[in-house]
Short mmCIF file of C-alpha atoms in Angstrom, two decimals:
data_model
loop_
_atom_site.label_atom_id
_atom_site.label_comp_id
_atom_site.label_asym_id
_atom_site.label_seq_id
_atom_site.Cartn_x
_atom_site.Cartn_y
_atom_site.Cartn_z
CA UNK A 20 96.03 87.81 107.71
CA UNK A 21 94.13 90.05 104.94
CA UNK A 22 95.87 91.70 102.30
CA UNK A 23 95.74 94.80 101.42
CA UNK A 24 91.88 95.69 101.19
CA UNK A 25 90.82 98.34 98.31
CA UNK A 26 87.07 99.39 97.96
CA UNK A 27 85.05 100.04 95.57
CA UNK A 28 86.75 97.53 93.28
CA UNK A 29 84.86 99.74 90.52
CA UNK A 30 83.69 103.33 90.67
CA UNK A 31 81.81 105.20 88.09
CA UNK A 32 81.62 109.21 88.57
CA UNK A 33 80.28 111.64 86.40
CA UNK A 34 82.58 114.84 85.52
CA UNK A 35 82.39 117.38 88.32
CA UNK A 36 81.61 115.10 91.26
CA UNK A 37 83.92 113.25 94.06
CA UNK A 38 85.81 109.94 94.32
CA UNK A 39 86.43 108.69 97.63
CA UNK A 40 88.87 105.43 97.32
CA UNK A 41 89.29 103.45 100.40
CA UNK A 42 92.21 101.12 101.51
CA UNK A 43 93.04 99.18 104.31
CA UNK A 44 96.20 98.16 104.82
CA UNK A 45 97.72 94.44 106.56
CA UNK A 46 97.17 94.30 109.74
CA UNK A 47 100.44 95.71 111.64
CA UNK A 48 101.17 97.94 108.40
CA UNK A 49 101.22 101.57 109.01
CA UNK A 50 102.98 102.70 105.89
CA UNK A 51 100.49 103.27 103.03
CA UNK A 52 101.39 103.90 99.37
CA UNK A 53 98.92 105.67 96.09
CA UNK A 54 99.64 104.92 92.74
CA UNK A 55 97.95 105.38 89.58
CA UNK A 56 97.89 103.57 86.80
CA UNK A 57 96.68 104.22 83.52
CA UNK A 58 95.41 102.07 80.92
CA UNK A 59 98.45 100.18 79.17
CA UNK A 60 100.85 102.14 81.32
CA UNK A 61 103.24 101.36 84.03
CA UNK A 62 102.34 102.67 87.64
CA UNK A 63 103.05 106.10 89.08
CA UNK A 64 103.25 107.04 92.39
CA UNK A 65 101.34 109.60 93.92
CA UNK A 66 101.72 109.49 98.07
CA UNK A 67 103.27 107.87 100.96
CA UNK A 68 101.86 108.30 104.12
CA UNK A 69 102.21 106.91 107.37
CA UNK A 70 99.44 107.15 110.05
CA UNK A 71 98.22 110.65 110.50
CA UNK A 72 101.06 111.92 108.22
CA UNK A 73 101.82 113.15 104.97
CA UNK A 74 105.27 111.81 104.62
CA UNK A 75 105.85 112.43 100.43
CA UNK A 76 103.13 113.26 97.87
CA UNK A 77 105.77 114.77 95.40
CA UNK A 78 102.96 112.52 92.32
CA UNK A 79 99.91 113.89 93.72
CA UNK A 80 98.70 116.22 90.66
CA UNK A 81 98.92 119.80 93.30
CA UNK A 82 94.67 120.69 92.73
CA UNK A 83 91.71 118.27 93.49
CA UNK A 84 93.35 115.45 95.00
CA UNK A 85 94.16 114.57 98.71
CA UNK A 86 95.11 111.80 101.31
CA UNK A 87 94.72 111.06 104.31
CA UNK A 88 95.67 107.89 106.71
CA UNK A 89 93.97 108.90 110.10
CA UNK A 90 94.91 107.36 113.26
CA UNK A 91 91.83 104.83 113.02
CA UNK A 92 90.38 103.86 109.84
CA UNK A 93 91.25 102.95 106.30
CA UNK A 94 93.48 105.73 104.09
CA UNK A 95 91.46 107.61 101.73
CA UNK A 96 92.10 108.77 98.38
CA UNK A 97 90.13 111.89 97.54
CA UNK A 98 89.76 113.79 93.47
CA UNK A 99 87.75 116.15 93.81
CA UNK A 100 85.75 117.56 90.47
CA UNK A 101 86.53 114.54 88.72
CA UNK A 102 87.58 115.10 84.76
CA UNK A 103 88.00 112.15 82.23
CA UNK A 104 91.87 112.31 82.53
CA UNK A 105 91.17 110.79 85.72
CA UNK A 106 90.08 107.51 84.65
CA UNK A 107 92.63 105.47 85.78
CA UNK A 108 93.30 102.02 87.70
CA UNK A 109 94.24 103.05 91.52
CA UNK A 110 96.32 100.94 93.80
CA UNK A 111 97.44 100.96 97.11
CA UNK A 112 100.63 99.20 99.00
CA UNK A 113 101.36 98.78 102.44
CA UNK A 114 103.95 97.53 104.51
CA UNK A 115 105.38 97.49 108.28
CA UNK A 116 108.02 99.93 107.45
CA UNK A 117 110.15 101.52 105.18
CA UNK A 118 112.24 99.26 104.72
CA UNK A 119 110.33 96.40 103.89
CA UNK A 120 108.57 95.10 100.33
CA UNK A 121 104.74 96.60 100.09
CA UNK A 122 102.30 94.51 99.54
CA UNK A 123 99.41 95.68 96.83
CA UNK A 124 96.03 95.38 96.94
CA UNK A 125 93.62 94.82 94.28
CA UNK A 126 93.09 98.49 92.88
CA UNK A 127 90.13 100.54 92.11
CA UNK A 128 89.26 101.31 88.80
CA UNK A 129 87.62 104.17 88.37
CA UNK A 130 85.56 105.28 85.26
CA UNK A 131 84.71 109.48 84.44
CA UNK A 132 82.00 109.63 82.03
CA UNK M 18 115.11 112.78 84.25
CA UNK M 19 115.79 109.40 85.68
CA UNK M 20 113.82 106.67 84.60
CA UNK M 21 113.43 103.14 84.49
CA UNK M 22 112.25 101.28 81.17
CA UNK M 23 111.91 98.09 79.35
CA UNK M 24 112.85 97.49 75.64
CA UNK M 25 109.99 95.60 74.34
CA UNK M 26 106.21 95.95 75.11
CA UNK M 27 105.27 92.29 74.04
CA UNK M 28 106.80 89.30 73.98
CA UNK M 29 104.94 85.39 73.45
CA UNK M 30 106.84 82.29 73.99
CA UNK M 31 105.85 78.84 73.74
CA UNK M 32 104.79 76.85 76.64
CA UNK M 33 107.93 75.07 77.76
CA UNK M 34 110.09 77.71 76.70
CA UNK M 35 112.28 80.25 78.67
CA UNK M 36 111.32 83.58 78.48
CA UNK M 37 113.37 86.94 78.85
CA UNK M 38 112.03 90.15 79.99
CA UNK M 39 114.93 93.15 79.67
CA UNK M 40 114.56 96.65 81.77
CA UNK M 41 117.07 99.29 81.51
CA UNK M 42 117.40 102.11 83.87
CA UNK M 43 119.93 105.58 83.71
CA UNK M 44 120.80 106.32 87.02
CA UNK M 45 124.06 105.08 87.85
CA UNK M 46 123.40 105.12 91.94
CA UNK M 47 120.45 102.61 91.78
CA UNK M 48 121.49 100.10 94.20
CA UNK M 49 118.06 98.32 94.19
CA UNK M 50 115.76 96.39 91.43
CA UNK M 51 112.18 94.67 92.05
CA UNK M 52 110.63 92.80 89.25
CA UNK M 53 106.63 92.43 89.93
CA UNK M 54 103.90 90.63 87.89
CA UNK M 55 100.67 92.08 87.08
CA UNK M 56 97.59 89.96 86.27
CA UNK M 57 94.77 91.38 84.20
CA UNK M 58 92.66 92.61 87.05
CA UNK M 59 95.05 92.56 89.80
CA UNK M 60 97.15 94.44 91.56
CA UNK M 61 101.08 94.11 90.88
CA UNK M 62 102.29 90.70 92.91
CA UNK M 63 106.60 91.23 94.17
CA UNK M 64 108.49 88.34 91.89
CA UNK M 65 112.15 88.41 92.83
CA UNK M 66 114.79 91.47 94.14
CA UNK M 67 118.00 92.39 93.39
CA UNK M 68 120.76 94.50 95.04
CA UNK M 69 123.35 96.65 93.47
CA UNK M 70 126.11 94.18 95.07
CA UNK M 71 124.98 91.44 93.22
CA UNK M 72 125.06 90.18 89.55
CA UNK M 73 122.73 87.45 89.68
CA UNK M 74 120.00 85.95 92.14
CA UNK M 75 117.76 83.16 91.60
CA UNK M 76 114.37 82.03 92.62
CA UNK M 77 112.04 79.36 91.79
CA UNK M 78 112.19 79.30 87.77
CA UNK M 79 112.80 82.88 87.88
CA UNK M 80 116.26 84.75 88.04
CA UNK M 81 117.28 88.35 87.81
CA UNK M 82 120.40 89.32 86.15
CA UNK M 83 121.96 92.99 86.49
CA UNK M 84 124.59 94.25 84.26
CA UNK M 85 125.96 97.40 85.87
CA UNK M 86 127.97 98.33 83.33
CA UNK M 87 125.42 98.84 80.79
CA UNK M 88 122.69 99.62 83.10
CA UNK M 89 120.73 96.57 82.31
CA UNK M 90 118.30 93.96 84.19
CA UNK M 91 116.74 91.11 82.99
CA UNK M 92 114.27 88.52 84.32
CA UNK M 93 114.47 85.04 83.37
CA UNK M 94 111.76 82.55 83.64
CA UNK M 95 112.32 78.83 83.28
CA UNK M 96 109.55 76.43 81.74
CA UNK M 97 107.19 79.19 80.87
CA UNK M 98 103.79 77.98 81.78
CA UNK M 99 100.09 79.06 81.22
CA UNK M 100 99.96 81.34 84.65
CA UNK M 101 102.81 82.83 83.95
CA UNK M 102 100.84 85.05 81.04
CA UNK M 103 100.86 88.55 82.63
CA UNK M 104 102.27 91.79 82.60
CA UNK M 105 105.75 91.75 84.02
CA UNK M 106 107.57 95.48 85.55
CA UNK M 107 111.01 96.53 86.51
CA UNK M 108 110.67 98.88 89.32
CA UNK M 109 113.18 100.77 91.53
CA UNK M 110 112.62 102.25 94.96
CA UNK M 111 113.28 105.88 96.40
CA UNK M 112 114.42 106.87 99.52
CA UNK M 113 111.39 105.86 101.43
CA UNK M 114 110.23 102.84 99.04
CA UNK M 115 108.33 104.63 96.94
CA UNK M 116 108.39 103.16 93.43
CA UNK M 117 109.12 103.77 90.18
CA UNK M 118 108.25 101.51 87.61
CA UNK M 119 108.94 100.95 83.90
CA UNK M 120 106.29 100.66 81.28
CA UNK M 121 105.92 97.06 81.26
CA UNK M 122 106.24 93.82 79.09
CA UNK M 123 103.24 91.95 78.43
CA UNK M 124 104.07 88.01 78.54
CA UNK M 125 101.78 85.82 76.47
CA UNK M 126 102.36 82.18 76.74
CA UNK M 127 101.11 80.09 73.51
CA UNK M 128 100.03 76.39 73.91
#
């Protein structure tokens, strides 16, 4: 069984244009958590969805980001305009359901320059 | 607001040693501590849980103690060894598992 699978492992954007991060959750997972971590900081979280829904994205910064986890396919992590603030390290955790440990995958780091 | 947080950003013990990572946190209703290690690169890896109910729980060289009273958890690690160099976070989950974590202690382990 796979862990969680995050791609790219590395993205580089220029300021202005879009960020598209990818994960896959464990197979039989269909609860999918975003963090973001910056450098030297702890993690904050951002969303929780499950598939198809938007359960809680009370850390999603309210303008140019998004989520989704459609019914097939990995969940996506959209910014939109990217600025330098959004450099950041961005993980994802799954699990089977709420009431079990997430597991984390590998993150993508993204770079605004 | 509430928050969970650790008292030291760095700590380095010898190889051998014990080491002792402290967290505190301010809300009095948490019920529910996770300690996770993070290794340069990697994603944050679950070490060892601990319920409300509880005072103590042990795993394999690690244990988590939680002082209620003074709103205080620690993680102990036995025999500190090379791998065990990493960043190490108290974290607390929400009503649907969502975390919060503290800022983190960064473990260096000297030969």
């Amino acid at each position: 069984n796979a862990g969680v699978m995050q791609n790219p492992r590395h993205l580089v954007r220029r300021r202005g244009q879009e960020a598209r991060l990818r994960c896959s959750p464990m197979k039989g997972h269909s609860h999918v958590y975003w963090y973001r971590q910056l450098p030297e900081e702890g993690l904050k979280f951002m969303v929780y969805l499950q598939k198809e829904n938007i359960i809680d994205e009370s850390g999603m910064p309210k303008e140019r980001f998004s989520a989704e986890f459609p019914k097939e396919g990995p969940s996506i992590l959209r910014i939109q305009q990217v600025v330098r603030g959004d450099s950041a390290a961005y993980f994802c955790a799954s699990s089977p359901d709420r009431e079990t440990e997430a597991f984390f995958g590998q993150g993508t780091r993204l770079t605004v320059v | 607001g509430e928050s969970v947080g650790l008292h030291l950003p760095t700590l380095s013990v010898q190889e051998g040693d014990n080491s002792i990572i402290n967290c505190a946190y301010s809300n009095s209703a948490s019920d529910y501590f996770i300690w996770y290690k993070q290794e340069s690169g990697k994603g944050p890896q679950f070490i060892i849980d601990i319920r409300s109910n509880m005072d103590k729980r042990q795993g394999q060289r690690v244990t988590v103690l939680l002082n209620k009273t003074v709103k205080h958890l620690s993680l102990q690690i036995a025999a500190t060894q090379p791998g065990d160099s990493a960043v190490y976070f108290c974290a607390e989950p929400g009503s649907a598992r969502q975390l919060t974590f503290g800022s983190g202690t960064q473990l260096t382990v000297l030969p």
